Short mmCIF file of C-alpha atoms and ligand atoms in Angstrom, two decimals:
data_model
loop_
_atom_site.label_atom_id
_atom_site.label_comp_id
_atom_site.label_asym_id
_atom_site.label_seq_id
_atom_site.Cartn_x
_atom_site.Cartn_y
_atom_site.Cartn_z
CA MET A 187 -68.06 105.03 113.16
CA SER A 188 -69.39 101.81 111.68
CA ASP A 189 -69.80 99.14 114.34
CA GLN A 190 -68.63 96.68 111.67
CA LEU A 191 -65.12 98.04 111.94
CA THR A 192 -64.08 97.67 115.54
CA PRO A 193 -61.24 95.21 116.12
CA GLU A 194 -63.72 92.97 117.96
CA SER A 195 -66.23 92.89 115.09
CA ILE A 196 -63.50 92.22 112.54
CA ALA A 197 -62.20 89.37 114.74
CA ALA A 198 -65.75 88.05 114.95
CA LEU A 199 -66.18 88.14 111.13
CA LEU A 200 -62.90 86.33 110.70
CA GLU A 201 -63.88 83.72 113.26
CA GLN A 202 -67.10 83.00 111.37
CA ALA A 203 -65.24 82.71 108.08
CA VAL A 204 -62.65 80.35 109.62
CA ALA A 205 -65.40 78.21 111.18
CA ALA A 206 -67.17 77.89 107.82
CA LEU A 207 -63.90 76.89 106.08
CA THR A 208 -62.87 74.42 108.74
CA ALA A 209 -66.30 72.82 108.58
CA ALA A 210 -65.94 72.15 104.84
CA GLU A 211 -66.00 68.37 104.33
CA SER A 212 -65.07 68.21 100.71
CA LEU A 213 -62.91 70.18 98.24
CA ALA A 214 -66.07 71.30 96.43
CA ASP A 215 -67.59 72.52 99.70
CA LEU A 216 -64.32 74.31 100.55
CA ASP A 217 -64.25 76.09 97.19
CA HIS A 218 -67.87 77.05 97.70
CA GLN A 219 -67.24 78.52 101.19
CA ALA A 220 -64.07 80.31 100.03
CA SER A 221 -65.83 82.09 97.19
CA ALA A 222 -68.72 83.02 99.46
CA ILE A 223 -66.23 84.69 101.84
CA ARG A 224 -64.54 86.55 98.99
CA ALA A 225 -67.79 87.47 97.26
CA LYS A 226 -68.74 91.14 96.94
CA ASP A 227 -71.76 90.74 99.25
CA SER A 228 -69.90 88.84 101.99
CA ALA A 229 -69.68 90.33 105.50
CA LEU A 230 -65.91 90.78 105.30
CA MET A 231 -66.15 92.50 101.91
CA ALA A 232 -68.95 94.75 103.13
CA ALA A 233 -66.80 95.70 106.10
CA ARG A 234 -63.95 96.55 103.75
CA ARG A 235 -66.24 98.70 101.59
CA SER A 236 -67.38 100.65 104.63
CA LEU A 237 -63.81 101.67 105.58
CA GLY A 238 -64.47 105.01 103.91
CA THR A 239 -67.12 105.81 106.50
CA LEU A 240 -64.45 105.98 109.21
CA ASP A 241 -63.51 109.57 109.76
CA ASP A 242 -60.60 108.98 112.03
CA ILE A 243 -57.67 108.37 109.77
CA ASP A 244 -55.73 106.25 112.29
CA ALA A 245 -58.78 104.15 113.08
CA ARG A 246 -59.32 103.65 109.28
CA LYS A 247 -55.72 102.60 108.82
CA ALA A 248 -55.91 100.22 111.75
CA ALA A 249 -59.19 98.68 110.58
CA GLY A 250 -57.86 98.39 107.01
CA ALA A 251 -54.79 96.55 108.26
CA LEU A 252 -56.93 94.22 110.35
CA LEU A 253 -59.15 93.48 107.35
CA ASN A 254 -56.12 92.76 105.16
CA ASP A 255 -54.73 90.44 107.79
CA ALA A 256 -58.14 88.74 108.04
CA MET A 257 -58.13 88.11 104.25
CA THR A 258 -54.56 86.72 104.47
CA THR A 259 -55.70 84.43 107.28
CA VAL A 260 -58.67 83.30 105.18
CA THR A 261 -56.31 82.36 102.32
CA GLU A 262 -54.02 80.45 104.72
CA VAL A 263 -56.96 78.57 106.25
CA VAL A 264 -58.32 77.71 102.81
CA GLU A 265 -54.97 76.28 101.74
CA ALA A 266 -54.44 74.34 104.99
CA ARG A 267 -57.93 72.88 104.77
CA ARG A 268 -57.42 72.08 101.07
CA ALA A 269 -54.27 70.07 101.87
CA VAL A 270 -56.12 68.03 104.48
CA LEU A 271 -59.11 67.38 102.20
CA GLU A 272 -56.90 66.44 99.26
CA VAL A 273 -55.18 63.72 101.27
CA SER A 274 -58.42 62.25 102.51
CA GLU A 275 -60.17 62.45 99.13
CA ARG A 276 -57.19 60.70 97.47
CA ALA A 277 -57.33 57.95 100.10
CA THR A 278 -61.05 57.50 99.47
CA GLN A 279 -60.41 57.35 95.71
CA LEU A 280 -57.63 54.76 96.11
CA GLU A 281 -59.85 52.63 98.29
CA ALA A 282 -62.64 52.83 95.72
CA ASP A 283 -60.21 51.92 92.88
CA ARG A 284 -58.63 49.01 94.74
CA LEU A 285 -58.89 45.74 92.84
CA ASP A 286 -59.91 42.70 94.84
CA LEU A 287 -57.59 40.10 93.36
CA THR A 288 -59.12 37.41 95.49
CA GLU A 289 -62.50 37.96 93.91
CA VAL A 290 -64.00 34.80 92.42
CA VAL A 291 -65.70 35.30 89.05
CA VAL A 292 -68.75 33.09 88.92
CA GLY A 293 -70.57 32.15 85.75
CA ASP A 294 -69.17 32.43 82.20
CA VAL A 295 -65.42 32.84 82.44
CA SER A 296 -64.74 32.48 78.70
CA LEU A 297 -64.85 36.25 78.12
CA PRO A 298 -62.97 38.44 78.66
CA LEU A 299 -60.77 36.33 80.93
CA GLY A 300 -60.70 33.09 79.00
CA ARG A 301 -58.49 30.24 80.11
CA GLY A 302 -55.13 30.29 78.38
CA HIS A 303 -53.30 27.37 76.81
CA ALA A 304 -49.78 26.39 76.02
CA HIS A 305 -48.11 28.27 73.13
CA LEU A 306 -48.01 26.44 69.80
CA VAL A 307 -44.23 25.93 70.05
CA THR A 308 -44.62 24.40 73.52
CA GLN A 309 -47.37 22.13 72.22
CA THR A 310 -45.22 21.13 69.27
CA ARG A 311 -42.26 20.36 71.51
CA ALA A 312 -44.47 18.13 73.69
CA SER A 313 -45.86 16.25 70.66
CA LEU A 314 -42.35 15.71 69.25
CA GLU A 315 -41.07 14.47 72.60
CA ALA A 316 -44.07 12.15 72.81
CA VAL A 317 -43.19 10.64 69.40
CA PHE A 318 -39.62 9.94 70.51
CA VAL A 319 -40.67 8.58 73.88
CA ALA A 320 -42.91 6.14 72.00
CA MET A 321 -39.80 5.02 70.08
CA GLY A 322 -38.00 4.32 73.35
CA PHE A 323 -36.00 7.53 73.78
CA THR A 324 -35.53 9.30 77.10
CA VAL A 325 -36.11 13.06 77.21
CA GLU A 326 -33.27 15.26 78.46
CA GLU A 327 -32.71 19.03 78.93
CA GLY A 328 -29.62 21.16 79.21
CA PRO A 329 -28.27 24.70 79.51
CA GLU A 330 -28.82 27.51 77.00
CA VAL A 331 -25.61 29.18 78.05
CA GLU A 332 -22.65 27.10 76.92
CA THR A 333 -18.92 27.27 76.78
CA ASP A 334 -17.06 27.12 73.49
CA TRP A 335 -16.05 23.54 74.34
CA TYR A 336 -19.60 22.17 74.41
CA ASN A 337 -21.04 24.19 71.54
CA PHE A 338 -18.06 23.83 69.17
CA GLU A 339 -14.78 22.29 70.20
CA ALA A 340 -15.95 18.92 71.51
CA LEU A 341 -18.17 18.72 68.43
CA ASN A 342 -15.01 18.72 66.25
CA LEU A 343 -15.23 22.42 65.53
CA PRO A 344 -11.91 23.74 66.84
CA PRO A 345 -11.22 27.50 66.89
CA GLY A 346 -10.91 28.85 63.35
CA HIS A 347 -12.77 25.91 61.78
CA PRO A 348 -14.54 27.27 58.70
CA ALA A 349 -17.80 25.45 59.63
CA ARG A 350 -18.12 27.80 62.60
CA ASP A 351 -19.34 30.34 60.02
CA MET A 352 -22.57 28.32 59.74
CA TYR A 353 -23.44 29.53 63.20
CA ASP A 354 -23.79 33.27 63.76
CA THR A 355 -22.98 33.09 67.41
CA MET A 356 -24.13 35.37 70.22
CA TYR A 357 -21.35 35.59 72.81
CA LEU A 358 -21.80 36.62 76.42
CA ASP A 359 -19.57 39.36 77.82
CA ILE A 360 -18.12 37.25 80.64
CA ALA A 361 -14.83 35.45 81.18
CA GLN A 362 -12.36 35.51 78.26
CA PRO A 363 -13.82 37.01 75.06
CA GLU A 364 -15.73 34.51 72.91
CA THR A 365 -15.59 31.67 75.41
CA VAL A 366 -19.16 31.75 76.79
CA LEU A 367 -22.09 31.84 74.40
CA LEU A 368 -25.78 31.19 73.84
CA ARG A 369 -25.97 27.75 72.28
CA THR A 370 -26.41 27.93 68.53
CA HIS A 371 -27.89 24.40 68.36
CA THR A 372 -28.91 21.58 70.75
CA SER A 373 -25.89 19.46 69.71
CA PRO A 374 -23.86 20.46 72.81
CA MET A 375 -26.36 18.21 74.65
CA GLN A 376 -24.70 15.28 72.89
CA ILE A 377 -21.51 16.10 74.75
CA HIS A 378 -23.20 16.62 78.12
CA LEU A 379 -25.06 13.32 77.79
CA LEU A 380 -22.09 11.28 76.63
CA GLU A 381 -19.84 12.75 79.37
CA ARG A 382 -22.43 11.78 81.92
CA ALA A 383 -22.98 8.29 80.42
CA VAL A 384 -19.22 7.65 80.46
CA ALA A 385 -18.84 8.91 84.03
CA ASP A 386 -21.81 6.91 85.28
CA GLY A 387 -21.21 3.88 83.01
CA THR A 388 -24.75 4.14 81.62
CA LEU A 389 -24.18 3.60 77.87
CA PRO A 390 -26.15 2.86 75.64
CA VAL A 391 -27.99 6.18 75.18
CA HIS A 392 -31.24 6.78 73.33
CA ALA A 393 -32.20 10.37 74.07
CA ALA A 394 -34.19 13.34 72.69
CA MET A 395 -33.17 16.81 73.87
CA ALA A 396 -35.30 19.87 73.08
CA GLY A 397 -34.76 23.52 73.87
CA ARG A 398 -34.11 27.12 72.88
CA CYS A 399 -31.26 28.05 70.57
CA TYR A 400 -29.85 31.40 69.45
CA ARG A 401 -28.30 32.74 66.27
CA LEU A 402 -27.57 36.30 65.21
CA ASP A 403 -30.16 36.19 62.40
CA THR A 404 -32.60 38.79 61.16
CA PRO A 405 -36.11 37.39 61.58
CA ASP A 406 -37.87 36.53 58.35
CA ALA A 407 -40.61 34.18 57.17
CA ARG A 408 -38.44 31.09 57.86
CA HIS A 409 -35.92 32.21 60.54
CA LEU A 410 -36.01 33.48 64.09
CA PRO A 411 -32.95 34.55 66.05
CA VAL A 412 -34.34 32.69 69.05
CA PHE A 413 -35.67 29.33 67.95
CA HIS A 414 -36.10 25.80 69.14
CA GLN A 415 -34.48 22.56 68.17
CA ILE A 416 -34.88 18.97 69.16
CA GLU A 417 -31.78 16.77 69.11
CA GLY A 418 -31.73 13.04 68.94
CA LEU A 419 -28.82 10.86 70.00
CA VAL A 420 -28.56 7.08 69.81
CA ILE A 421 -25.32 5.38 70.90
CA ASP A 422 -25.35 1.62 71.11
CA ARG A 423 -23.60 -1.45 69.75
CA GLY A 424 -23.95 -2.09 66.04
CA ILE A 425 -25.93 1.05 65.11
CA THR A 426 -25.86 1.81 61.35
CA PHE A 427 -26.99 4.55 58.98
CA ALA A 428 -30.05 2.38 58.18
CA ASP A 429 -31.17 2.80 61.80
CA LEU A 430 -30.86 6.56 61.41
CA ALA A 431 -32.92 6.61 58.19
CA GLY A 432 -35.52 4.36 59.82
CA VAL A 433 -35.90 6.57 62.91
CA ILE A 434 -36.24 9.70 60.72
CA GLU A 435 -38.87 8.11 58.48
CA THR A 436 -40.80 6.70 61.44
CA PHE A 437 -40.77 10.07 63.20
CA THR A 438 -41.88 11.91 60.03
CA ALA A 439 -44.91 9.66 59.44
CA ALA A 440 -45.81 9.67 63.13
CA TYR A 441 -45.71 13.42 63.49
CA PHE A 442 -46.80 14.74 60.05
CA GLY A 443 -49.06 11.92 58.91
CA PRO A 444 -48.65 8.86 56.68
CA ASP A 445 -48.52 10.75 53.38
CA ILE A 446 -45.52 12.84 54.43
CA HIS A 447 -42.13 11.13 53.91
CA SER A 448 -38.49 11.88 54.58
CA ARG A 449 -35.38 11.80 52.49
CA LEU A 450 -31.69 12.27 53.30
CA ARG A 451 -29.30 14.23 51.07
CA PRO A 452 -25.52 14.31 51.49
CA ALA A 453 -24.40 17.23 53.65
CA TYR A 454 -21.54 18.23 55.92
CA PHE A 455 -21.42 18.61 59.70
CA PRO A 456 -18.10 18.36 61.54
CA PHE A 457 -19.63 16.18 64.28
CA THR A 458 -21.15 13.52 62.03
CA GLU A 459 -19.63 11.36 59.28
CA PRO A 460 -21.31 10.64 56.96
CA SER A 461 -23.71 13.60 57.30
CA ALA A 462 -27.02 14.26 55.73
CA GLU A 463 -29.66 16.93 55.42
CA PHE A 464 -33.07 15.67 56.35
CA GLU A 465 -35.97 16.78 54.19
CA ILE A 466 -39.71 15.99 54.35
CA THR A 467 -42.46 16.16 51.75
CA CYS A 468 -43.63 19.77 51.45
CA THR A 469 -46.80 19.94 53.52
CA ILE A 470 -48.10 22.92 51.58
CA CYS A 471 -48.27 21.19 48.15
CA ARG A 472 -47.92 17.57 49.38
CA GLY A 473 -44.93 17.09 47.08
CA GLU A 474 -46.42 18.64 43.89
CA GLY A 475 -44.00 21.59 44.01
CA CYS A 476 -44.91 25.10 45.12
CA ARG A 477 -43.36 28.42 46.04
CA THR A 478 -42.67 27.46 49.65
CA CYS A 479 -40.54 24.43 48.63
CA SER A 480 -39.01 26.23 45.60
CA ARG A 481 -40.89 23.77 43.33
CA THR A 482 -38.88 20.79 44.66
CA GLY A 483 -41.69 19.17 46.65
CA TRP A 484 -39.31 18.86 49.65
CA ILE A 485 -38.63 21.03 52.70
CA GLU A 486 -35.44 20.91 54.76
CA LEU A 487 -36.07 20.20 58.41
CA GLY A 488 -32.62 19.52 59.89
CA GLY A 489 -29.32 17.75 59.89
CA CYS A 490 -28.20 14.28 60.88
CA GLY A 491 -25.46 11.67 60.53
CA MET A 492 -23.33 9.01 62.17
CA VAL A 493 -21.51 10.35 65.24
CA ASP A 494 -17.98 11.31 64.19
CA PRO A 495 -15.06 9.43 65.83
CA ALA A 496 -13.66 12.82 66.88
CA VAL A 497 -16.75 13.32 69.11
CA PHE A 498 -16.20 9.86 70.67
CA ALA A 499 -12.58 10.84 71.28
CA ALA A 500 -13.60 14.14 72.97
CA VAL A 501 -15.74 12.28 75.54
CA GLY A 502 -13.60 9.13 75.82
CA ILE A 503 -15.82 6.52 74.17
CA ASP A 504 -14.22 3.59 72.29
CA PRO A 505 -15.50 3.77 68.68
CA ALA A 506 -14.57 0.13 68.17
CA GLU A 507 -17.23 -0.85 70.69
CA TRP A 508 -19.88 1.86 70.23
CA SER A 509 -21.46 3.55 67.23
CA GLY A 510 -24.44 5.80 66.86
CA PHE A 511 -26.25 8.57 65.07
CA ALA A 512 -27.45 12.08 65.90
CA PHE A 513 -29.97 14.39 64.36
CA GLY A 514 -31.26 17.86 65.07
CA PHE A 515 -34.08 19.92 63.62
CA GLY A 516 -36.16 23.00 64.20
CA ILE A 517 -39.27 22.73 66.37
CA ASP A 518 -40.61 26.05 65.09
CA ARG A 519 -40.12 24.81 61.55
CA CYS A 520 -42.08 21.67 62.41
CA ALA A 521 -44.96 23.76 63.76
CA GLN A 522 -44.81 25.92 60.64
CA MET A 523 -44.94 22.85 58.37
CA ARG A 524 -47.61 21.01 60.27
CA HIS A 525 -49.95 23.99 60.55
CA GLN A 526 -49.02 25.73 57.26
CA ILE A 527 -47.90 28.96 58.93
CA ALA A 528 -46.79 31.30 56.16
CA ASP A 529 -44.56 33.48 58.33
CA MET A 530 -42.62 32.17 61.33
CA ARG A 531 -42.65 35.60 62.92
CA SER A 532 -46.31 35.01 63.80
CA LEU A 533 -45.00 32.65 66.50
CA ILE A 534 -43.40 35.46 68.48
CA GLU A 535 -45.82 38.35 67.86
CA ASN A 536 -48.29 37.27 70.60
CA ASP A 537 -51.33 38.19 68.53
CA LEU A 538 -54.15 36.36 70.31
CA ARG A 539 -56.11 36.03 67.07
CA PHE A 540 -53.22 33.86 65.77
CA MET A 541 -52.45 32.01 69.02
CA ARG A 542 -56.03 31.04 69.76
CA GLN A 543 -56.18 28.99 66.56
CA PHE A 544 -53.95 26.32 68.05
N1 LIG B 131 -26.69 20.83 65.01
C1 LIG B 131 -26.91 20.86 63.61
C2 LIG B 131 -27.43 22.24 63.23
O1 LIG B 131 -28.12 22.83 64.01
C3 LIG B 131 -27.88 19.79 63.16
C4 LIG B 131 -27.34 18.41 63.40
C5 LIG B 131 -27.59 17.75 64.58
C6 LIG B 131 -26.59 17.79 62.41
C7 LIG B 131 -27.10 16.48 64.76
C8 LIG B 131 -26.09 16.53 62.59
C9 LIG B 131 -26.33 15.87 63.78
O2 LIG B 131 -27.15 22.76 62.17
#
C-alpha cells in the first residue's frame, strides 16, 4: 500500500496545502497557490492518482473519501482567504484613491483649476445697480415666490383682467389653486416697498430692485423662462413724466455708452398711466437698421410709466400729495445688447468657452 494514502499522510498533505493558502498575502498569490494545489503534479493530485495502487477495496474507498474531503476543504479555505484578501485589497485601493482636499496647489493655478468669476448676468446686474446708485437710488430685493395680490391684484390686475394674459404664469401647488406663484416680473416689489414706506412713514422712495422672474415661455434667441429684471420706482412730490424720460435716457447713456439713446413709445400697463415701452438704439447696427432690430434701428428693453392711482389706492398713498414713475426691464436683454450675444440661451448653457469671454 502506498504510504501516501494513509489517513495521516493525507491529513499532512492537506495541512501543507492549507498552510500555503493561509500564507497567501494577495489575491494573485492566492490564485497562484490554489492552482499549484490543483495542478496535475501536486502532492494531493499525485496521491489521488495512486488510489488505484491500493488493493484493499475498503482502504481505497476510505482514502478516496478522505482525498475528496481534502479537496473540498481546499476550496473552502481558498474562498475564505479570498474574502479576507478582497476586503483588505479594497481598503488599500480606497486609501490610495483618497483625494486630499486640503492639499495646497503651489505654482501656476490658472490651469486646469482656474479661478472662476461672476456669471455675465450677475456682472450685468451689479453694473446696472451701480448706475442707479449713482443716480441716488437705493437697492432693494424681494421674494421670487409671490401671492396673487402682489404680482397682480395690487398692481391693478384683478382676477380675470385681460392683461393677465401678457404673463404666462407659473403657479405653485400650495394653498388655494392659482394663489401662490413665481413672480412674472419685479413689479410686485413696488407694492412691498410702498407698503413698507407707508407703514414706516419713509416716503419718498427712490429704489432699484433686481431679481429673477419666471414665465412659462419656450426658450428662444430672445426669451428665457427664467430671466432677470430690474425695476425702478420713484415716488416723491411733484414727479412728472419728464423725470421718467430723463432717468431712462441718463441710464441708457451711462450703461450702453454715449451713442446709444432711448425713446418711449405709447404702451399699456395696468399699473402705470400713461404707460410707455422703452426702446434703445440697436447696439448691433447702431441705429442703421438690421435683422436683430427688424430694420427699425431700435430694440425694446422694457416698460415704464407714471404710477397708476389704483396702485396708490392699493397701498394707501394719497395721490394728491405724491406722484411717481416706475420702470422695469430685462437684465439678460441688457447683457445681450451690450455684448452682442446672438442667442440668449448661451447665458444658461454653462459652456465655459462662452462664459470665459466676460
Ligand atoms: N412689469 C412690466 C413687465 O414686466 C414692466 C413695467 C414695469 C412696466 C414698471 C411699467 C412699469 O412687463
